[in-house]
Amino acid sequence: MSSHIDKNSHFDYNIINKILRGKIMEELLKILEELKPDIDFKSETGLIDNALLDSFDIVQLVGQLNDAFDIEITPKDIVPENFNSAETLWKMVQSLQ
Amino acid sequence: MNFKSYSFIFFLLISLLCYYIAPKKRQWICLLFANIVFYAFSGAVNFIFILLTSITTFLGAAKTSSINLQLQQKKSELAKDEFKIEKAKSTSRKRIVLVIVLLITLGVLGFLKYWNALIMFVEAQANVGLEFLRVGKSRSLILPLGISFYTFQAISYFMDVYNGKYENERNFARYFLFISFFPQLLMGPINRYDQLGKQLKEEHSFDSENIKHGIMLILFGAMKKYCIADLLVTRIASVLDHNYENLPGVLIIFAILMFSVYQYADFSGGIDMCLGFAKLFGIDMQPNFRQPYFATSLADFWRRWHISLGLWMKDYVFYPLALTKRMQSISKFFMNKKNAFAKHLARTVPAGIGNIIVFLLVGIWHGPELHFVFWGLYNGIVIALSDFLKPVFEKINAKLHIPTKSFGWRLFQIVRTFIIVNLGAYFDRIVDVKQSVSYLTRSFCNFGSVKEVFSFNYLINVFDDLVSAPSQVVLICVSSIIVFVTSILRESKIDVYEAIQKKNIAFRWGAYYLMMILVILAQSFAPDNPVFMYAQY
């Protein structure tokens, strides 16, 4: 019986995780699309390397991410590895939460 | 050491010889010794300053690193709330170290660069004599070689360790090698420890490819410096160093355009030579220029000009400033208003203020003179305004059906940016603000006759000597065309060096010889003691 519960809770955990991940990503994409409507954030992986986001965009984005996810992004977090794609941004948000 | 002097060439050859015949594990010691010899030539007293900055940042980084480490160790032992308290304690201890390090390093730089100018300013304002407070007689003291560049480099290392970006260096001699690396000392670029420091630790085998590439960079840089910059510098001074009454605008514009060519040729040429010297040792430094005159906006220009300074300012001044709670609260204030204009202000106001402050600092960094303050503010305000007015420009473009993706539009943007940069150059090059304004006004309101100004009799009055002018004009034009074509190729993502290497032997050697001959020819007209405009910063 107990093993059955464990299995179920593991199953639930994965689903919750997926939902949470989806929620964060959804919110993140909404913020990004509002910031720069002409960029396809779902596929773009060179937001910094291809100079699609400038420093003014990043300052605005950081402010909005801080508010939306209740995190504190500091200057040390502003590196291309964190800001190059929606996926890397999502990972940074997760690590700061 | 002058790059053209026999002592420098001898120093370079001996350093390279020792570097490549030494056991690989000892190569870095050879390079360190070379740095010390190079630095000693600029005056032994200067060692005090570079050592003080190096020791301060080295010890500061070691201290903050140990605080970071202690905190990490406690992370697993403490509960979340306790860890938060401990983290706050660590942060305040680190901040004390930060303040001490910045006070000492920036204090030395600020004292040497601005102290006398500050005293003179107070004297002039209060009409009192404070000569006893001045050090020496001149407005700014003779600065130790490369003080701005190594100070910025040392601060970037300290800040990165402070922020936990990488581990601190345990060996002071190795750290000092990074700070005193001689190719960067004269005019930068401002290197980062995680890029240059890593390479300085690696073993470098002799590779003829590095030598070929290094020589090509040195020759290309030398051509820019000696065939363009050095031949233009006195001509520009003849027009812009004196405040002539009734000087026609066309001549002023001509001098400002020469200045634009001069400063790019001088600074990027010098940087190319420095990158070439480093390449001879198998080391790649950060590029400092990316075809700046092909920029499509002033902000874009500053991403392509003096790149290492721009990145330094962005990482260590702009973001820390724009992301402060105060700045963020300005943003939040506008965000809460919920209308589109307020949202636009939420974006532009904090970043714009941060940007203006950065450019003000860049201006002051260029020197303790009012015209640099104006020049810095001009750049900061234009960039902030262009971001602020972006929606307006976009609407105008849409209404006028301007094809913004077309080549013609891009060309227009490039020309527009070039004009904006040149308007700033009036305040950059002309040392008196009143003269800048007067020359700028005359450029538009008193253009004069092109035919009259470019006549022999008029030009001989302005430049005194025109005997060798035709030969110099040919040298300047040939070299400028080479630089222009190279820039177009680079802008089209073509690696010019690689492209030359793929050509046949005659073309390859022709490229080396052409630049060498141009540099040798230019020596007949070059000033006796050429200096680089960014050498004493």
mmCIF file of C-alpha atoms in Angstrom, chain B residues 155-434:
data_model
loop_
_atom_site.group_PDB
_atom_site.id
_atom_site.type_symbol
_atom_site.label_atom_id
_atom_site.label_comp_id
_atom_site.label_asym_id
_atom_site.label_seq_id
_atom_site.Cartn_x
_atom_site.Cartn_y
_atom_site.Cartn_z
ATOM 1 C CA ILE B 155 38.769 46.412 -10.632
ATOM 2 C CA SER B 156 37.054 44.054 -13.089
ATOM 3 C CA TYR B 157 39.012 41.105 -11.612
ATOM 4 C CA PHE B 158 38.103 42.147 -8.073
ATOM 5 C CA MET B 159 34.424 42.678 -8.908
ATOM 6 C CA ASP B 160 34.163 39.315 -10.681
ATOM 7 C CA VAL B 161 35.641 37.488 -7.689
ATOM 8 C CA TYR B 162 33.428 39.605 -5.390
ATOM 9 C CA ASN B 163 30.379 38.446 -7.353
ATOM 10 C CA GLY B 164 31.550 34.831 -7.296
ATOM 11 C CA LYS B 165 32.002 34.699 -11.071
ATOM 12 C CA TYR B 166 35.295 32.835 -10.711
ATOM 13 C CA GLU B 167 37.879 31.831 -8.103
ATOM 14 C CA ASN B 168 40.586 34.266 -7.047
ATOM 15 C CA GLU B 169 44.181 33.790 -8.233
ATOM 16 C CA ARG B 170 46.375 32.430 -5.435
ATOM 17 C CA ASN B 171 49.755 33.326 -6.938
ATOM 18 C CA PHE B 172 50.498 37.063 -6.824
ATOM 19 C CA ALA B 173 53.209 36.861 -9.514
ATOM 20 C CA ARG B 174 50.730 35.283 -11.928
ATOM 21 C CA TYR B 175 48.156 37.932 -11.077
ATOM 22 C CA PHE B 176 50.727 40.681 -11.600
ATOM 23 C CA LEU B 177 51.504 39.151 -15.007
ATOM 24 C CA PHE B 178 47.843 39.684 -15.950
ATOM 25 C CA ILE B 179 47.798 43.294 -14.712
ATOM 26 C CA SER B 180 51.153 44.277 -16.231
ATOM 27 C CA PHE B 181 50.900 42.360 -19.561
ATOM 28 C CA PHE B 182 52.893 44.827 -21.663
ATOM 29 C CA PRO B 183 50.928 44.831 -24.975
ATOM 30 C CA GLN B 184 47.834 46.139 -23.165
ATOM 31 C CA LEU B 185 49.571 48.745 -21.000
ATOM 32 C CA LEU B 186 49.822 51.581 -23.483
ATOM 33 C CA MET B 187 46.207 51.899 -24.633
ATOM 34 C CA GLY B 188 44.273 48.778 -23.649
ATOM 35 C CA PRO B 189 42.154 46.883 -24.493
ATOM 36 C CA ILE B 190 40.804 46.385 -20.987
ATOM 37 C CA ASN B 191 41.105 42.612 -20.688
ATOM 38 C CA ARG B 192 39.135 40.321 -18.403
ATOM 39 C CA TYR B 193 40.818 37.831 -16.106
ATOM 40 C CA ASP B 194 38.655 34.874 -17.193
ATOM 41 C CA GLN B 195 39.807 35.389 -20.798
ATOM 42 C CA LEU B 196 43.379 36.716 -20.631
ATOM 43 C CA GLY B 197 44.384 35.193 -17.278
ATOM 44 C CA LYS B 198 43.498 31.722 -18.561
ATOM 45 C CA GLN B 199 45.656 32.153 -21.658
ATOM 46 C CA LEU B 200 48.589 33.451 -19.623
ATOM 47 C CA LYS B 201 48.507 30.212 -17.623
ATOM 48 C CA GLU B 202 48.573 27.995 -20.704
ATOM 49 C CA GLU B 203 51.730 26.717 -22.361
ATOM 50 C CA HIS B 204 52.400 28.179 -25.809
ATOM 51 C CA SER B 205 54.421 26.310 -28.423
ATOM 52 C CA PHE B 206 56.075 28.258 -31.222
ATOM 53 C CA ASP B 207 53.568 28.449 -34.066
ATOM 54 C CA SER B 208 54.484 30.245 -37.292
ATOM 55 C CA GLU B 209 50.764 30.947 -37.795
ATOM 56 C CA ASN B 210 50.752 33.197 -34.691
ATOM 57 C CA ILE B 211 53.861 35.010 -35.937
ATOM 58 C CA LYS B 212 52.377 35.562 -39.416
ATOM 59 C CA HIS B 213 49.063 36.726 -38.003
ATOM 60 C CA GLY B 214 50.798 38.921 -35.432
ATOM 61 C CA ILE B 215 52.997 40.587 -38.058
ATOM 62 C CA MET B 216 49.999 41.200 -40.312
ATOM 63 C CA LEU B 217 48.144 42.886 -37.434
ATOM 64 C CA ILE B 218 51.203 44.978 -36.528
ATOM 65 C CA LEU B 219 51.723 46.102 -40.148
ATOM 66 C CA PHE B 220 48.048 46.930 -40.641
ATOM 67 C CA GLY B 221 48.014 48.903 -37.372
ATOM 68 C CA ALA B 222 51.302 50.631 -38.270
ATOM 69 C CA MET B 223 49.873 51.638 -41.647
ATOM 70 C CA LYS B 224 46.839 53.204 -39.952
ATOM 71 C CA LYS B 225 48.987 54.976 -37.381
ATOM 72 C CA TYR B 226 51.969 56.147 -39.432
ATOM 73 C CA CYS B 227 50.438 56.610 -42.904
ATOM 74 C CA ILE B 228 47.138 58.172 -41.827
ATOM 75 C CA ALA B 229 47.017 59.394 -38.217
ATOM 76 C CA ASP B 230 50.528 60.853 -37.990
ATOM 77 C CA LEU B 231 50.218 62.646 -41.323
ATOM 78 C CA LEU B 232 46.902 64.226 -40.337
ATOM 79 C CA VAL B 233 47.610 65.218 -36.749
ATOM 80 C CA THR B 234 49.480 68.506 -37.379
ATOM 81 C CA ARG B 235 47.074 69.548 -40.147
ATOM 82 C CA ILE B 236 44.115 69.156 -37.763
ATOM 83 C CA ALA B 237 45.953 71.116 -35.067
ATOM 84 C CA SER B 238 46.592 73.985 -37.558
ATOM 85 C CA VAL B 239 42.846 74.530 -37.890
ATOM 86 C CA LEU B 240 41.417 73.515 -34.513
ATOM 87 C CA ASP B 241 44.076 74.500 -31.961
ATOM 88 C CA HIS B 242 43.604 78.252 -32.457
ATOM 89 C CA ASN B 243 40.410 80.216 -32.278
ATOM 90 C CA TYR B 244 40.523 82.005 -35.622
ATOM 91 C CA GLU B 245 37.984 84.726 -36.263
ATOM 92 C CA ASN B 246 35.946 84.256 -39.426
ATOM 93 C CA LEU B 247 37.334 80.844 -40.307
ATOM 94 C CA PRO B 248 35.002 79.515 -43.022
ATOM 95 C CA GLY B 249 32.762 76.625 -42.028
ATOM 96 C CA VAL B 250 33.920 74.435 -44.878
ATOM 97 C CA LEU B 251 37.479 74.389 -43.490
ATOM 98 C CA ILE B 252 36.224 73.631 -39.970
ATOM 99 C CA ILE B 253 34.113 70.745 -41.305
ATOM 100 C CA PHE B 254 37.127 69.507 -43.275
ATOM 101 C CA ALA B 255 39.270 69.565 -40.090
ATOM 102 C CA ILE B 256 36.577 67.745 -38.082
ATOM 103 C CA LEU B 257 36.320 65.064 -40.803
ATOM 104 C CA MET B 258 40.121 64.727 -40.760
ATOM 105 C CA PHE B 259 39.872 64.350 -36.981
ATOM 106 C CA SER B 260 37.345 61.519 -37.364
ATOM 107 C CA VAL B 261 39.701 59.710 -39.703
ATOM 108 C CA TYR B 262 42.673 60.534 -37.461
ATOM 109 C CA GLN B 263 41.208 59.269 -34.199
ATOM 110 C CA TYR B 264 40.035 55.998 -35.727
ATOM 111 C CA ALA B 265 43.385 55.466 -37.482
ATOM 112 C CA ASP B 266 45.369 56.371 -34.372
ATOM 113 C CA PHE B 267 43.424 54.424 -31.766
ATOM 114 C CA SER B 268 42.414 51.371 -33.788
ATOM 115 C CA GLY B 269 45.864 51.300 -35.445
ATOM 116 C CA GLY B 270 47.558 51.340 -32.053
ATOM 117 C CA ILE B 271 45.200 48.630 -30.785
ATOM 118 C CA ASP B 272 45.880 46.470 -33.871
ATOM 119 C CA MET B 273 49.602 46.753 -33.161
ATOM 120 C CA CYS B 274 49.067 45.800 -29.487
ATOM 121 C CA LEU B 275 46.864 42.816 -30.502
ATOM 122 C CA GLY B 276 49.657 41.855 -32.927
ATOM 123 C CA PHE B 277 52.349 41.978 -30.207
ATOM 124 C CA ALA B 278 50.199 39.732 -27.995
ATOM 125 C CA LYS B 279 49.549 37.374 -30.926
ATOM 126 C CA LEU B 280 53.317 36.912 -31.389
ATOM 127 C CA PHE B 281 53.269 35.350 -27.899
ATOM 128 C CA GLY B 282 50.280 33.193 -28.902
ATOM 129 C CA ILE B 283 47.841 35.282 -26.869
ATOM 130 C CA ASP B 284 44.539 36.730 -28.114
ATOM 131 C CA MET B 285 43.368 39.941 -26.506
ATOM 132 C CA GLN B 286 39.832 41.337 -26.792
ATOM 133 C CA PRO B 287 39.157 43.255 -30.015
ATOM 134 C CA ASN B 288 38.430 46.908 -29.329
ATOM 135 C CA PHE B 289 36.837 48.010 -32.626
ATOM 136 C CA ARG B 290 34.235 46.628 -35.002
ATOM 137 C CA GLN B 291 33.924 48.973 -38.009
ATOM 138 C CA PRO B 292 32.519 51.832 -35.864
ATOM 139 C CA TYR B 293 31.821 54.169 -38.777
ATOM 140 C CA PHE B 294 29.357 51.617 -40.179
ATOM 141 C CA ALA B 295 27.192 51.967 -37.066
ATOM 142 C CA THR B 296 23.512 52.666 -37.655
ATOM 143 C CA SER B 297 22.923 54.617 -34.433
ATOM 144 C CA LEU B 298 25.011 56.370 -31.782
ATOM 145 C CA ALA B 299 24.327 53.516 -29.340
ATOM 146 C CA ASP B 300 25.492 51.085 -32.021
ATOM 147 C CA PHE B 301 28.596 53.248 -32.578
ATOM 148 C CA TRP B 302 29.533 52.867 -28.911
ATOM 149 C CA ARG B 303 29.091 49.098 -29.150
ATOM 150 C CA ARG B 304 31.692 49.145 -31.947
ATOM 151 C CA TRP B 305 34.147 51.811 -30.678
ATOM 152 C CA HIS B 306 36.467 51.166 -27.697
ATOM 153 C CA ILE B 307 34.450 48.006 -27.077
ATOM 154 C CA SER B 308 36.366 46.911 -23.974
ATOM 155 C CA LEU B 309 35.685 50.255 -22.218
ATOM 156 C CA GLY B 310 32.002 50.094 -23.226
ATOM 157 C CA LEU B 311 31.650 46.560 -21.863
ATOM 158 C CA TRP B 312 33.492 47.513 -18.673
ATOM 159 C CA MET B 313 31.188 50.501 -18.139
ATOM 160 C CA LYS B 314 28.125 48.357 -18.894
ATOM 161 C CA ASP B 315 29.057 45.568 -16.493
ATOM 162 C CA TYR B 316 30.508 47.581 -13.609
ATOM 163 C CA VAL B 317 28.685 50.935 -13.777
ATOM 164 C CA PHE B 318 25.536 50.851 -15.954
ATOM 165 C CA TYR B 319 23.851 47.654 -14.691
ATOM 166 C CA PRO B 320 24.740 48.165 -11.008
ATOM 167 C CA LEU B 321 23.331 51.703 -11.325
ATOM 168 C CA ALA B 322 20.242 50.939 -13.428
ATOM 169 C CA LEU B 323 19.330 47.966 -11.238
ATOM 170 C CA THR B 324 19.540 49.787 -7.903
ATOM 171 C CA LYS B 325 16.350 49.771 -5.859
ATOM 172 C CA ARG B 326 15.959 53.535 -6.403
ATOM 173 C CA MET B 327 16.101 53.200 -10.196
ATOM 174 C CA GLN B 328 13.826 50.182 -10.151
ATOM 175 C CA SER B 329 11.339 52.093 -8.019
ATOM 176 C CA ILE B 330 11.220 54.831 -10.705
ATOM 177 C CA SER B 331 10.390 52.096 -13.193
ATOM 178 C CA LYS B 332 7.704 50.624 -10.910
ATOM 179 C CA PHE B 333 6.188 54.072 -10.343
ATOM 180 C CA PHE B 334 5.549 54.450 -14.077
ATOM 181 C CA MET B 335 4.490 50.810 -14.536
ATOM 182 C CA ASN B 336 1.706 51.272 -11.991
ATOM 183 C CA LYS B 337 0.166 54.057 -14.102
ATOM 184 C CA LYS B 338 -1.032 51.401 -16.586
ATOM 185 C CA ASN B 339 -1.078 53.609 -19.687
ATOM 186 C CA ALA B 340 1.155 53.053 -22.706
ATOM 187 C CA PHE B 341 3.152 56.279 -22.331
ATOM 188 C CA ALA B 342 3.861 55.596 -18.655
ATOM 189 C CA LYS B 343 4.984 52.075 -19.582
ATOM 190 C CA HIS B 344 7.331 53.613 -22.113
ATOM 191 C CA LEU B 345 8.721 55.897 -19.409
ATOM 192 C CA ALA B 346 9.164 52.865 -17.137
ATOM 193 C CA ARG B 347 11.570 51.511 -19.711
ATOM 194 C CA THR B 348 13.357 54.659 -20.824
ATOM 195 C CA VAL B 349 13.794 56.710 -17.656
ATOM 196 C CA PRO B 350 15.978 54.394 -15.478
ATOM 197 C CA ALA B 351 18.062 53.148 -18.416
ATOM 198 C CA GLY B 352 18.352 56.699 -19.804
ATOM 199 C CA ILE B 353 19.550 58.135 -16.481
ATOM 200 C CA GLY B 354 22.044 55.266 -16.083
ATOM 201 C CA ASN B 355 23.265 55.849 -19.620
ATOM 202 C CA ILE B 356 23.753 59.605 -19.176
ATOM 203 C CA ILE B 357 25.734 59.005 -15.964
ATOM 204 C CA VAL B 358 27.923 56.412 -17.742
ATOM 205 C CA PHE B 359 28.738 58.803 -20.574
ATOM 206 C CA LEU B 360 29.383 61.631 -18.147
ATOM 207 C CA LEU B 361 31.944 59.360 -16.460
ATOM 208 C CA VAL B 362 33.432 58.392 -19.850
ATOM 209 C CA GLY B 363 33.750 62.111 -20.631
ATOM 210 C CA ILE B 364 35.437 62.892 -17.309
ATOM 211 C CA TRP B 365 37.691 59.856 -17.772
ATOM 212 C CA HIS B 366 38.996 61.454 -20.970
ATOM 213 C CA GLY B 367 40.269 64.400 -18.926
ATOM 214 C CA PRO B 368 39.446 67.008 -16.287
ATOM 215 C CA GLU B 369 38.212 69.547 -18.830
ATOM 216 C CA LEU B 370 34.792 71.053 -19.359
ATOM 217 C CA HIS B 371 34.684 70.193 -23.073
ATOM 218 C CA PHE B 372 34.894 66.454 -22.214
ATOM 219 C CA VAL B 373 31.957 66.858 -19.798
ATOM 220 C CA PHE B 374 29.920 68.400 -22.634
ATOM 221 C CA TRP B 375 31.028 65.665 -25.037
ATOM 222 C CA GLY B 376 30.077 62.914 -22.553
ATOM 223 C CA LEU B 377 26.700 64.503 -21.833
ATOM 224 C CA TYR B 378 26.053 64.978 -25.560
ATOM 225 C CA ASN B 379 26.569 61.252 -26.218
ATOM 226 C CA GLY B 380 24.541 60.144 -23.180
ATOM 227 C CA ILE B 381 21.632 62.491 -23.892
ATOM 228 C CA VAL B 382 21.448 61.683 -27.624
ATOM 229 C CA ILE B 383 21.310 57.929 -26.886
ATOM 230 C CA ALA B 384 18.731 58.373 -24.116
ATOM 231 C CA LEU B 385 16.614 60.657 -26.325
ATOM 232 C CA SER B 386 16.746 58.304 -29.303
ATOM 233 C CA ASP B 387 15.440 55.505 -27.089
ATOM 234 C CA PHE B 388 12.797 57.796 -25.607
ATOM 235 C CA LEU B 389 11.612 58.968 -29.050
ATOM 236 C CA LYS B 390 11.828 55.536 -30.684
ATOM 237 C CA PRO B 391 8.007 55.055 -30.901
ATOM 238 C CA VAL B 392 7.678 58.494 -32.559
ATOM 239 C CA PHE B 393 10.348 57.638 -35.156
ATOM 240 C CA GLU B 394 8.688 54.271 -35.795
ATOM 241 C CA LYS B 395 5.327 55.967 -36.398
ATOM 242 C CA ILE B 396 6.897 58.498 -38.782
ATOM 243 C CA ASN B 397 8.624 55.680 -40.692
ATOM 244 C CA ALA B 398 5.339 53.761 -40.972
ATOM 245 C CA LYS B 399 3.420 56.843 -42.143
ATOM 246 C CA LEU B 400 6.024 57.638 -44.774
ATOM 247 C CA HIS B 401 6.167 53.954 -45.837
ATOM 248 C CA ILE B 402 9.946 53.895 -45.386
ATOM 249 C CA PRO B 403 11.369 50.468 -46.240
ATOM 250 C CA THR B 404 13.395 50.096 -43.031
ATOM 251 C CA LYS B 405 14.955 46.808 -44.120
ATOM 252 C CA SER B 406 16.351 48.247 -47.363
ATOM 253 C CA PHE B 407 20.012 48.970 -48.095
ATOM 254 C CA GLY B 408 19.199 52.621 -48.829
ATOM 255 C CA TRP B 409 17.706 53.092 -45.357
ATOM 256 C CA ARG B 410 20.734 51.455 -43.757
ATOM 257 C CA LEU B 411 23.022 53.761 -45.715
ATOM 258 C CA PHE B 412 20.989 56.742 -44.534
ATOM 259 C CA GLN B 413 21.305 55.517 -40.918
ATOM 260 C CA ILE B 414 25.088 55.111 -41.319
ATOM 261 C CA VAL B 415 25.504 58.635 -42.729
ATOM 262 C CA ARG B 416 23.206 60.073 -40.053
ATOM 263 C CA THR B 417 25.201 58.351 -37.289
ATOM 264 C CA PHE B 418 28.485 59.577 -38.787
ATOM 265 C CA ILE B 419 27.173 63.151 -38.707
ATOM 266 C CA ILE B 420 25.994 62.760 -35.080
ATOM 267 C CA VAL B 421 29.426 61.393 -34.068
ATOM 268 C CA ASN B 422 31.139 64.289 -35.850
ATOM 269 C CA LEU B 423 28.942 66.870 -34.125
ATOM 270 C CA GLY B 424 30.210 65.400 -30.851
ATOM 271 C CA ALA B 425 33.770 65.659 -32.147
ATOM 272 C CA TYR B 426 33.577 69.485 -31.963
ATOM 273 C CA PHE B 427 33.448 69.115 -28.170
ATOM 274 C CA ASP B 428 35.885 66.205 -28.094
ATOM 275 C CA ARG B 429 38.706 67.772 -30.102
ATOM 276 C CA ILE B 430 38.323 71.520 -29.513
ATOM 277 C CA VAL B 431 39.499 72.184 -25.957
ATOM 278 C CA ASP B 432 37.587 75.394 -25.367
ATOM 279 C CA VAL B 433 33.800 75.042 -25.160
ATOM 280 C CA LYS B 434 33.166 78.597 -26.415
#
